[in-house]
Amino acid sequence: MEKFTTKKLKKLFTSFFLEKQHKQIASASLVPDNDGSVLFTTAGMHPLVPYLLGKSHPEGKRLVDFQKCIRTSDIDEVGDKSHLTFFEMLGSWSLGDYFKNEILEYSFEFLTHKKWLNLPIYKLAVSCFEGDKNSPKDTFSYNKWKTLGIKEENIFYLPAEHNWWALGEVGPCGPDSEMFYITNKAPCGKECSPACSCGRYLEIWNDVFMGYVRHKENGPIVELESKNVDTGMGIERTVCVLNGYDSVYEIDSLKPAITMLEKLSGKKYDENEKVTRAMRIIADHLRATTMILGDEIPTLPSNVGRGYVLRRLIRRSVNFARRLNIDAFALEQVVLWYIDFFKEDYTSLQNNHSMIIEEFKKEIEQFNKTLSYGLKEFEKVKLQSKNMIIDGIAAFRLYDTFGFPMEITKELAHEAGYTVDEKKYHEKFAEHQEKSRASNTQVFKGGLAGTDEIYAKYHTATHLLLACLRKHFGNDINQRGSNITAERLRFDFNINRKLEKHELQLLEDEINKIINQKVDVIMRETSLKEAKESGAVGIFEDKYGDKVFVYSIGDFSKEICGGPHASNTSELGHFKIIKEESCSAGVRRIKAILQ
Ligand code: SER
């Protein structure tokens, strides 16, 4: 059989749906736009949720794309044959246009026609929803597959556990019909079906009949007005299956990274299980690292949210590289290869090329510093431990003081034949989080909590943005909302019109000019009355006590605020507006990042 590559599969899938009058849309950012419940985009349909719920899509009712996704829930499984943190997903949608009949015909044609995947019909199995209180038994799909030519022995009814798809606790959902490739493995028993994990049936595609929605957690599942179709094909898994590979690491978007790691370490990938696992973890984590840093909304390593996931990915890679005797900085080569491989499909990788490398190296430097202290500390902890169990409080201290993610402590413990008291660790961790939350609220009365350096920079950038908005659009412009994450700032302000492109450019240029002038950020404690008299801008006045902090940035900005702030504008890097949109009547919203 001819070898399939991820590039070829992408081309075939999108061409097929283009022929069926679908429009191709670009992959959305890994940072979800309208969903605060998860850190990353986790499925192809994720960015399309508003449209599945009825909003009209500018490109029409038939869409196709490939989407970059990150799932971190399985991070501990990475290293086996199939789990990945970053993956790509092909998807097609009917937004209230065609439904089951057409998509099942399309699916069959794409899988079996010689112009497309050309799979023999006898190698295909499918599953259909067996029905429950939310939705009836899907006899339509069963009969349709039969008419199309799938043998009844290869059509299975399965329960919601297998054939009901939902993005999360709330949102659009529905029964699905999944397609499987039948391998040469014999059935594992009489009951063998696509529901078991014996390896006979490997999933390649999923057609979800997204005609339902759950509005709140544990709430009822209700029918949607528009009946949508959402299909998703995991690119890595499908290419692996189609080629008959033993693991996903054999495919074109991962294998070259493994080969580079072999060269760098002088070890063979299949030398022993430990080496195989380590190389897979590094290859996976560096791929995810490249995509997160190089996203159109880049995330930088930090101790919160997405930044923390990124930090763990980089630090784990370094840790496993160390075991293979690979110098951490040499991993840059692998990152460069990933940029090169993916840059045509995800152009932000090109634009962010030097930033990706700089930030990657910076994080390694920082980790190296803490690592040498931490390893010494770990040896001490080991000596003090009883019954070969690493104390949970000591493990927490390793995290808190030495920057050791728990999993690194676990790995080190495991290697030395120790276990870690994880329960105690998690208790301590939760206690710590509660304490820091409480103290943040205390310190940052302005409501902009966050001790991280990156937060401080965004905070200062927000002041500059308000100052420049007032300068150009009038002193009656005020803050109507502000939200800072480690990845971006979001600022809402009152103005009764859209800002034009050239006006956004003007704001960006002016802010970058101030950044480049290396202006000190000065904090002064004073009375509210005096602060106001000095012309300081303040928004949440009722929240301030009698004493307030006034932050000044040269002559440009003077604001009452709880901080924290950068100490000099030069720390901010480069300011870039990524979005300007309406927020509510008379209020616009700007999202901006520091690069
Ligand atoms: N949403 C479904 C999935 O992720 C199909 O796109 O599998």
mmCIF file of N, CA and C in Angstrom, residues 249 251-264 269 279-280 282-287 326 331 333-335 337-338 341:
data_model
loop_
_atom_site.group_PDB
_atom_site.id
_atom_site.type_symbol
_atom_site.label_atom_id
_atom_site.label_comp_id
_atom_site.label_asym_id
_atom_site.label_seq_id
_atom_site.Cartn_x
_atom_site.Cartn_y
_atom_site.Cartn_z
ATOM 1 N N TYR A 249 4.399 7.610 16.384
ATOM 2 C CA TYR A 249 5.702 8.270 16.209
ATOM 3 C C TYR A 249 6.390 7.895 14.890
ATOM 4 N N ILE A 251 4.932 8.470 11.977
ATOM 5 C CA ILE A 251 4.379 9.291 10.889
ATOM 6 C C ILE A 251 5.291 10.486 10.556
ATOM 7 N N ASP A 252 5.028 11.106 9.422
ATOM 8 C CA ASP A 252 5.935 12.136 8.908
ATOM 9 C C ASP A 252 6.053 13.383 9.780
ATOM 10 N N SER A 253 5.050 13.664 10.626
ATOM 11 C CA SER A 253 5.159 14.879 11.439
ATOM 12 C C SER A 253 5.784 14.595 12.813
ATOM 13 N N LEU A 254 6.275 13.383 13.034
ATOM 14 C CA LEU A 254 6.952 13.072 14.310
ATOM 15 C C LEU A 254 8.269 12.308 14.132
ATOM 16 N N LYS A 255 8.285 11.413 13.159
ATOM 17 C CA LYS A 255 9.442 10.525 13.009
ATOM 18 C C LYS A 255 10.779 11.273 12.871
ATOM 19 N N PRO A 256 10.842 12.319 12.032
ATOM 20 C CA PRO A 256 12.124 13.012 11.889
ATOM 21 C C PRO A 256 12.650 13.569 13.222
ATOM 22 N N ALA A 257 11.734 13.922 14.133
ATOM 23 C CA ALA A 257 12.175 14.415 15.445
ATOM 24 C C ALA A 257 12.835 13.284 16.222
ATOM 25 N N ILE A 258 12.254 12.091 16.119
ATOM 26 C CA ILE A 258 12.841 10.917 16.797
ATOM 27 C C ILE A 258 14.236 10.636 16.220
ATOM 28 N N THR A 259 14.328 10.723 14.897
ATOM 29 C CA THR A 259 15.633 10.468 14.257
ATOM 30 C C THR A 259 16.685 11.474 14.740
ATOM 31 N N MET A 260 16.258 12.737 14.903
ATOM 32 C CA MET A 260 17.195 13.754 15.399
ATOM 33 C C MET A 260 17.632 13.411 16.824
ATOM 34 N N LEU A 261 16.692 12.945 17.631
ATOM 35 C CA LEU A 261 17.021 12.600 19.016
ATOM 36 C C LEU A 261 17.984 11.407 19.068
ATOM 37 N N GLU A 262 17.828 10.498 18.106
ATOM 38 C CA GLU A 262 18.773 9.364 18.032
ATOM 39 C C GLU A 262 20.176 9.886 17.765
ATOM 40 N N LYS A 263 20.266 10.833 16.822
ATOM 41 C CA LYS A 263 21.584 11.386 16.477
ATOM 42 C C LYS A 263 22.176 12.130 17.665
ATOM 43 N N LEU A 264 21.334 12.948 18.310
ATOM 44 C CA LEU A 264 21.834 13.771 19.419
ATOM 45 C C LEU A 264 22.285 12.925 20.600
ATOM 46 N N TYR A 269 16.364 4.417 19.060
ATOM 47 C CA TYR A 269 14.991 4.612 19.535
ATOM 48 C C TYR A 269 14.425 3.337 20.145
ATOM 49 N N MET A 279 12.220 9.263 24.262
ATOM 50 C CA MET A 279 12.260 9.946 22.961
ATOM 51 C C MET A 279 10.858 10.362 22.518
ATOM 52 N N ARG A 280 9.889 9.489 22.792
ATOM 53 C CA ARG A 280 8.512 9.847 22.424
ATOM 54 C C ARG A 280 8.051 11.074 23.207
ATOM 55 N N ILE A 282 9.852 13.455 24.546
ATOM 56 C CA ILE A 282 10.530 14.680 24.087
ATOM 57 C C ILE A 282 9.932 15.127 22.743
ATOM 58 N N ALA A 283 9.758 14.160 21.830
ATOM 59 C CA ALA A 283 9.234 14.512 20.503
ATOM 60 C C ALA A 283 7.842 15.127 20.626
ATOM 61 N N ASP A 284 7.018 14.549 21.459
ATOM 62 C CA ASP A 284 5.663 15.083 21.638
ATOM 63 C C ASP A 284 5.703 16.461 22.303
ATOM 64 N N HIS A 285 6.427 16.569 23.404
ATOM 65 C CA HIS A 285 6.403 17.812 24.174
ATOM 66 C C HIS A 285 7.015 18.990 23.398
ATOM 67 N N LEU A 286 8.053 18.704 22.620
ATOM 68 C CA LEU A 286 8.669 19.810 21.876
ATOM 69 C C LEU A 286 7.767 20.267 20.735
ATOM 70 N N ARG A 287 6.988 19.342 20.203
ATOM 71 C CA ARG A 287 6.037 19.703 19.152
ATOM 72 C C ARG A 287 4.974 20.628 19.744
ATOM 73 N N ILE A 326 21.442 14.137 26.314
ATOM 74 C CA ILE A 326 21.336 15.185 25.294
ATOM 75 C C ILE A 326 21.396 16.532 26.008
ATOM 76 N N LEU A 331 18.233 20.729 21.997
ATOM 77 C CA LEU A 331 16.833 20.475 21.630
ATOM 78 C C LEU A 331 16.287 21.552 20.694
ATOM 79 N N GLN A 333 17.344 22.350 17.987
ATOM 80 C CA GLN A 333 17.322 21.821 16.607
ATOM 81 C C GLN A 333 15.986 21.154 16.284
ATOM 82 N N VAL A 334 15.458 20.458 17.290
ATOM 83 C CA VAL A 334 14.187 19.766 17.070
ATOM 84 C C VAL A 334 13.066 20.807 16.915
ATOM 85 N N VAL A 335 13.118 21.826 17.760
ATOM 86 C CA VAL A 335 12.107 22.889 17.665
ATOM 87 C C VAL A 335 12.184 23.550 16.287
ATOM 88 N N TRP A 337 13.166 22.219 13.560
ATOM 89 C CA TRP A 337 12.611 21.313 12.547
ATOM 90 C C TRP A 337 11.080 21.397 12.544
ATOM 91 N N TYR A 338 10.492 21.419 13.728
ATOM 92 C CA TYR A 338 9.028 21.503 13.801
ATOM 93 C C TYR A 338 8.524 22.820 13.163
ATOM 94 N N PHE A 341 8.645 22.311 9.506
ATOM 95 C CA PHE A 341 7.661 21.347 9.002
ATOM 96 C C PHE A 341 6.261 21.945 8.953
#
